Amino acid sequence: MAYLTERLLGDVLGIVFPEHEFIHDRIVPNSGTRKRPDYRNDDLMLIVEFDGDKHYREVSKIKSEEEKTICYSNMGYRVVRIPYFVQITPETTRLLFDLEHDYTNDYPHGFIDEGAILPCDFNELGISKFLNDLNRFEIIRHQIIHSIREKIQANNNEIERVLPPSIQSLVD
């Protein structure tokens, strides 16, 4: 199985919600914005956004996504955001969608992928978002932290290559 990406998320939504077609990357009619959600289903009033690493590194992206969430929520949509370091499993499907499903991506949660951008590269808003995500995904928090510890070891125990000083206590 592959690391979750925005494209793969579309395939996963088709498996988890077989009776519902999701619209990908299209403007929401009557939204008053030209911004486009990653995936949308109007019958479920559900928008699913994949938060890649730019959602933690670029202030303009973080702010834009906050605006999108408010806009779509005000329209009655439930907005689900999935961080790039979280995989789809029965546990996360239950948490994200309040749905029981046995789909699982065997790829581990966390910063496992060789090309994964690490928290040391997040800006301050991204660090805050990351800490909120760790709390939101409490059920897999230990796996995410474990992946960070492994990255520190892989970087000759140079913790600053993985975590900024403000959150290094996560691995104590």
PDB file of C-alpha atoms in Angstrom:
ATOM      1  CA  MET A   1       0.000   0.000   0.000  1.00  0.00           C
ATOM      2  CA  ALA A   2       1.149   3.548  -0.644  1.00  0.00           C
ATOM      3  CA  TYR A   3       1.519   6.636   1.510  1.00  0.00           C
ATOM      4  CA  LEU A   4      -1.726   8.609   1.506  1.00  0.00           C
ATOM      5  CA  THR A   5      -1.801  11.410  -1.049  1.00  0.00           C
ATOM      6  CA  GLU A   6      -4.595  13.639  -2.300  1.00  0.00           C
ATOM      7  CA  ARG A   7      -5.027  11.407  -5.358  1.00  0.00           C
ATOM      8  CA  LEU A   8      -5.106   8.205  -3.322  1.00  0.00           C
ATOM      9  CA  LEU A   9      -7.614   9.830  -0.964  1.00  0.00           C
ATOM     10  CA  GLY A  10     -10.091   9.980  -3.856  1.00  0.00           C
ATOM     11  CA  ASP A  11      -9.737   6.219  -4.357  1.00  0.00           C
ATOM     12  CA  VAL A  12     -10.166   5.614  -0.628  1.00  0.00           C
ATOM     13  CA  LEU A  13     -13.329   7.737  -0.481  1.00  0.00           C
ATOM     14  CA  GLY A  14     -14.756   5.612  -3.303  1.00  0.00           C
ATOM     15  CA  ILE A  15     -14.129   2.479  -1.220  1.00  0.00           C
ATOM     16  CA  VAL A  16     -15.310   3.866   2.126  1.00  0.00           C
ATOM     17  CA  PHE A  17     -18.387   5.548   0.599  1.00  0.00           C
ATOM     18  CA  PRO A  18     -19.294   3.224  -2.311  1.00  0.00           C
ATOM     19  CA  GLU A  19     -22.804   4.674  -2.691  1.00  0.00           C
ATOM     20  CA  HIS A  20     -21.590   8.272  -2.937  1.00  0.00           C
ATOM     21  CA  GLU A  21     -19.651   9.988  -5.678  1.00  0.00           C
ATOM     22  CA  PHE A  22     -17.208  12.691  -4.629  1.00  0.00           C
ATOM     23  CA  ILE A  23     -16.541  15.750  -6.759  1.00  0.00           C
ATOM     24  CA  HIS A  24     -12.821  16.509  -6.958  1.00  0.00           C
ATOM     25  CA  ASP A  25     -11.293  19.980  -7.095  1.00  0.00           C
ATOM     26  CA  ARG A  26     -14.385  21.921  -8.219  1.00  0.00           C
ATOM     27  CA  ILE A  27     -15.802  25.220  -6.975  1.00  0.00           C
ATOM     28  CA  VAL A  28     -18.759  24.834  -4.622  1.00  0.00           C
ATOM     29  CA  PRO A  29     -21.773  26.496  -6.279  1.00  0.00           C
ATOM     30  CA  ASN A  30     -23.074  29.573  -4.454  1.00  0.00           C
ATOM     31  CA  SER A  31     -20.060  29.617  -2.135  1.00  0.00           C
ATOM     32  CA  GLY A  32     -18.976  33.112  -3.121  1.00  0.00           C
ATOM     33  CA  THR A  33     -15.393  31.892  -3.417  1.00  0.00           C
ATOM     34  CA  ARG A  34     -13.277  30.539  -6.238  1.00  0.00           C
ATOM     35  CA  LYS A  35     -11.507  28.215  -3.823  1.00  0.00           C
ATOM     36  CA  ARG A  36     -12.058  24.529  -4.456  1.00  0.00           C
ATOM     37  CA  PRO A  37     -12.237  21.727  -1.922  1.00  0.00           C
ATOM     38  CA  ASP A  38     -10.254  18.582  -2.595  1.00  0.00           C
ATOM     39  CA  TYR A  39     -13.343  16.324  -2.420  1.00  0.00           C
ATOM     40  CA  ARG A  40     -17.013  17.129  -1.945  1.00  0.00           C
ATOM     41  CA  ASN A  41     -20.239  15.164  -1.710  1.00  0.00           C
ATOM     42  CA  ASP A  42     -23.394  17.270  -1.654  1.00  0.00           C
ATOM     43  CA  ASP A  43     -25.710  14.418  -0.558  1.00  0.00           C
ATOM     44  CA  LEU A  44     -23.595  13.868   2.567  1.00  0.00           C
ATOM     45  CA  MET A  45     -22.832  17.605   2.872  1.00  0.00           C
ATOM     46  CA  LEU A  46     -19.234  16.485   3.355  1.00  0.00           C
ATOM     47  CA  ILE A  47     -15.988  18.093   2.245  1.00  0.00           C
ATOM     48  CA  VAL A  48     -12.738  16.196   2.672  1.00  0.00           C
ATOM     49  CA  GLU A  49      -9.460  18.073   2.500  1.00  0.00           C
ATOM     50  CA  PHE A  50      -6.008  16.496   2.321  1.00  0.00           C
ATOM     51  CA  ASP A  51      -3.548  18.694   4.209  1.00  0.00           C
ATOM     52  CA  GLY A  52      -0.156  18.206   2.599  1.00  0.00           C
ATOM     53  CA  ASP A  53       3.057  19.619   4.008  1.00  0.00           C
ATOM     54  CA  LYS A  54       2.362  23.106   2.584  1.00  0.00           C
ATOM     55  CA  HIS A  55      -0.529  23.288   5.057  1.00  0.00           C
ATOM     56  CA  TYR A  56       2.115  23.383   7.798  1.00  0.00           C
ATOM     57  CA  ARG A  57       4.843  25.428   6.107  1.00  0.00           C
ATOM     58  CA  GLU A  58       3.126  28.242   4.207  1.00  0.00           C
ATOM     59  CA  VAL A  59       1.211  30.908   6.111  1.00  0.00           C
ATOM     60  CA  SER A  60      -0.860  31.843   3.040  1.00  0.00           C
ATOM     61  CA  LYS A  61      -1.926  28.204   2.591  1.00  0.00           C
ATOM     62  CA  ILE A  62      -2.807  27.801   6.285  1.00  0.00           C
ATOM     63  CA  LYS A  63      -4.879  31.003   6.273  1.00  0.00           C
ATOM     64  CA  SER A  64      -6.571  30.126   2.977  1.00  0.00           C
ATOM     65  CA  GLU A  65      -7.580  26.703   4.291  1.00  0.00           C
ATOM     66  CA  GLU A  66      -8.954  28.242   7.494  1.00  0.00           C
ATOM     67  CA  GLU A  67     -11.088  30.561   5.340  1.00  0.00           C
ATOM     68  CA  LYS A  68     -12.304  27.627   3.230  1.00  0.00           C
ATOM     69  CA  THR A  69     -13.277  25.659   6.324  1.00  0.00           C
ATOM     70  CA  ILE A  70     -15.296  28.590   7.692  1.00  0.00           C
ATOM     71  CA  CYS A  71     -16.968  29.233   4.324  1.00  0.00           C
ATOM     72  CA  TYR A  72     -17.982  25.607   3.766  1.00  0.00           C
ATOM     73  CA  SER A  73     -19.058  25.116   7.377  1.00  0.00           C
ATOM     74  CA  ASN A  74     -21.287  28.170   7.083  1.00  0.00           C
ATOM     75  CA  MET A  75     -22.874  26.532   4.034  1.00  0.00           C
ATOM     76  CA  GLY A  76     -23.737  23.473   6.141  1.00  0.00           C
ATOM     77  CA  TYR A  77     -20.901  21.205   5.053  1.00  0.00           C
ATOM     78  CA  ARG A  78     -18.967  19.098   7.495  1.00  0.00           C
ATOM     79  CA  VAL A  79     -15.302  19.682   6.702  1.00  0.00           C
ATOM     80  CA  VAL A  80     -12.882  16.838   7.412  1.00  0.00           C
ATOM     81  CA  ARG A  81      -9.175  17.597   7.223  1.00  0.00           C
ATOM     82  CA  ILE A  82      -6.651  14.764   6.923  1.00  0.00           C
ATOM     83  CA  PRO A  83      -2.977  15.564   7.626  1.00  0.00           C
ATOM     84  CA  TYR A  84      -0.356  14.038   5.336  1.00  0.00           C
ATOM     85  CA  PHE A  85       1.150  12.080   8.243  1.00  0.00           C
ATOM     86  CA  VAL A  86      -2.140  10.258   8.989  1.00  0.00           C
ATOM     87  CA  GLN A  87      -3.203   7.147   7.108  1.00  0.00           C
ATOM     88  CA  ILE A  88      -6.685   5.733   6.593  1.00  0.00           C
ATOM     89  CA  THR A  89      -7.403   2.822   8.937  1.00  0.00           C
ATOM     90  CA  PRO A  90     -10.537   1.581  10.685  1.00  0.00           C
ATOM     91  CA  GLU A  91      -9.623   3.771  13.687  1.00  0.00           C
ATOM     92  CA  THR A  92      -9.101   6.938  11.672  1.00  0.00           C
ATOM     93  CA  THR A  93     -12.188   6.235   9.540  1.00  0.00           C
ATOM     94  CA  ARG A  94     -14.242   6.067  12.736  1.00  0.00           C
ATOM     95  CA  LEU A  95     -12.671   9.267  14.049  1.00  0.00           C
ATOM     96  CA  LEU A  96     -12.871  11.245  10.805  1.00  0.00           C
ATOM     97  CA  PHE A  97     -16.204  10.095   9.421  1.00  0.00           C
ATOM     98  CA  ASP A  98     -17.979   8.497  12.388  1.00  0.00           C
ATOM     99  CA  LEU A  99     -18.177   5.405  10.220  1.00  0.00           C
ATOM    100  CA  GLU A 100     -17.258   1.769  10.748  1.00  0.00           C
ATOM    101  CA  HIS A 101     -15.248   0.430   7.813  1.00  0.00           C
ATOM    102  CA  ASP A 102     -12.473  -2.124   7.575  1.00  0.00           C
ATOM    103  CA  TYR A 103     -10.430  -0.296   4.918  1.00  0.00           C
ATOM    104  CA  THR A 104      -6.865   0.015   6.030  1.00  0.00           C
ATOM    105  CA  ASN A 105      -3.753   1.446   4.495  1.00  0.00           C
ATOM    106  CA  ASP A 106      -0.894  -0.686   5.766  1.00  0.00           C
ATOM    107  CA  TYR A 107       1.471   2.264   5.537  1.00  0.00           C
ATOM    108  CA  PRO A 108       2.277   3.424   9.086  1.00  0.00           C
ATOM    109  CA  HIS A 109       1.103   6.722  10.520  1.00  0.00           C
ATOM    110  CA  GLY A 110       3.663   9.439  11.000  1.00  0.00           C
ATOM    111  CA  PHE A 111       6.667  10.749   9.158  1.00  0.00           C
ATOM    112  CA  ILE A 112       7.684   7.397   7.708  1.00  0.00           C
ATOM    113  CA  ASP A 113       7.956   8.307   4.045  1.00  0.00           C
ATOM    114  CA  GLU A 114      11.513   9.114   3.005  1.00  0.00           C
ATOM    115  CA  GLY A 115      10.416  12.414   1.461  1.00  0.00           C
ATOM    116  CA  ALA A 116       8.127  13.493   4.301  1.00  0.00           C
ATOM    117  CA  ILE A 117       8.631  17.083   5.392  1.00  0.00           C
ATOM    118  CA  LEU A 118       9.446  17.056   9.103  1.00  0.00           C
ATOM    119  CA  PRO A 119       8.115  19.388  11.833  1.00  0.00           C
ATOM    120  CA  CYS A 120      11.446  21.260  11.970  1.00  0.00           C
ATOM    121  CA  ASP A 121      10.361  22.843   8.676  1.00  0.00           C
ATOM    122  CA  PHE A 122       6.931  23.984   9.908  1.00  0.00           C
ATOM    123  CA  ASN A 123       6.280  27.652  10.591  1.00  0.00           C
ATOM    124  CA  GLU A 124       4.766  28.754  13.914  1.00  0.00           C
ATOM    125  CA  LEU A 125       1.188  28.445  12.623  1.00  0.00           C
ATOM    126  CA  GLY A 126       2.062  25.014  11.240  1.00  0.00           C
ATOM    127  CA  ILE A 127       3.498  23.923  14.584  1.00  0.00           C
ATOM    128  CA  SER A 128       0.278  24.990  16.300  1.00  0.00           C
ATOM    129  CA  LYS A 129      -1.756  23.110  13.676  1.00  0.00           C
ATOM    130  CA  PHE A 130       0.460  20.044  14.150  1.00  0.00           C
ATOM    131  CA  LEU A 131      -0.019  20.095  17.929  1.00  0.00           C
ATOM    132  CA  ASN A 132      -3.791  20.392  17.438  1.00  0.00           C
ATOM    133  CA  ASP A 133      -3.654  17.442  15.042  1.00  0.00           C
ATOM    134  CA  LEU A 134      -1.757  15.366  17.598  1.00  0.00           C
ATOM    135  CA  ASN A 135      -4.577  16.034  20.066  1.00  0.00           C
ATOM    136  CA  ARG A 136      -7.279  15.385  17.458  1.00  0.00           C
ATOM    137  CA  PHE A 137      -5.648  12.081  16.502  1.00  0.00           C
ATOM    138  CA  GLU A 138      -4.966  10.950  20.073  1.00  0.00           C
ATOM    139  CA  ILE A 139      -5.724   7.343  19.039  1.00  0.00           C
ATOM    140  CA  ILE A 140      -2.597   7.271  16.849  1.00  0.00           C
ATOM    141  CA  ARG A 141      -0.506   9.928  18.600  1.00  0.00           C
ATOM    142  CA  HIS A 142       1.967   7.351  19.912  1.00  0.00           C
ATOM    143  CA  GLN A 143       2.600   6.101  16.364  1.00  0.00           C
ATOM    144  CA  ILE A 144       3.262   9.613  15.086  1.00  0.00           C
ATOM    145  CA  ILE A 145       5.623  10.335  17.998  1.00  0.00           C
ATOM    146  CA  HIS A 146       7.341   6.985  17.420  1.00  0.00           C
ATOM    147  CA  SER A 147       7.984   7.951  13.786  1.00  0.00           C
ATOM    148  CA  ILE A 148       9.533  11.220  14.981  1.00  0.00           C
ATOM    149  CA  ARG A 149      11.842   9.337  17.347  1.00  0.00           C
ATOM    150  CA  GLU A 150      12.907   7.087  14.464  1.00  0.00           C
ATOM    151  CA  LYS A 151      13.646  10.137  12.291  1.00  0.00           C
ATOM    152  CA  ILE A 152      15.778  11.597  15.088  1.00  0.00           C
ATOM    153  CA  GLN A 153      17.782   8.360  15.268  1.00  0.00           C
ATOM    154  CA  ALA A 154      18.130   8.315  11.474  1.00  0.00           C
ATOM    155  CA  ASN A 155      19.534  11.868  11.699  1.00  0.00           C
ATOM    156  CA  ASN A 156      22.353  10.874  14.073  1.00  0.00           C
ATOM    157  CA  ASN A 157      20.250  11.940  17.065  1.00  0.00           C
ATOM    158  CA  GLU A 158      20.366  15.567  15.917  1.00  0.00           C
ATOM    159  CA  ILE A 159      16.891  16.426  17.175  1.00  0.00           C
ATOM    160  CA  GLU A 160      16.915  19.894  15.576  1.00  0.00           C
ATOM    161  CA  ARG A 161      16.922  18.209  12.139  1.00  0.00           C
ATOM    162  CA  VAL A 162      13.498  16.785  13.003  1.00  0.00           C
ATOM    163  CA  LEU A 163      11.788  18.995  15.600  1.00  0.00           C
ATOM    164  CA  PRO A 164      11.988  22.719  16.291  1.00  0.00           C
ATOM    165  CA  PRO A 165      13.079  23.630  19.838  1.00  0.00           C
ATOM    166  CA  SER A 166       9.548  24.713  20.809  1.00  0.00           C
ATOM    167  CA  ILE A 167       8.222  21.135  20.594  1.00  0.00           C
ATOM    168  CA  GLN A 168      11.247  18.961  21.302  1.00  0.00           C
ATOM    169  CA  SER A 169       9.653  17.955  24.607  1.00  0.00           C
ATOM    170  CA  LEU A 170       7.255  15.749  22.606  1.00  0.00           C
ATOM    171  CA  VAL A 171       9.885  13.032  22.497  1.00  0.00           C
ATOM    172  CA  ASP A 172      11.029  13.192  26.137  1.00  0.00           C
TER     173      ASP A 172
END
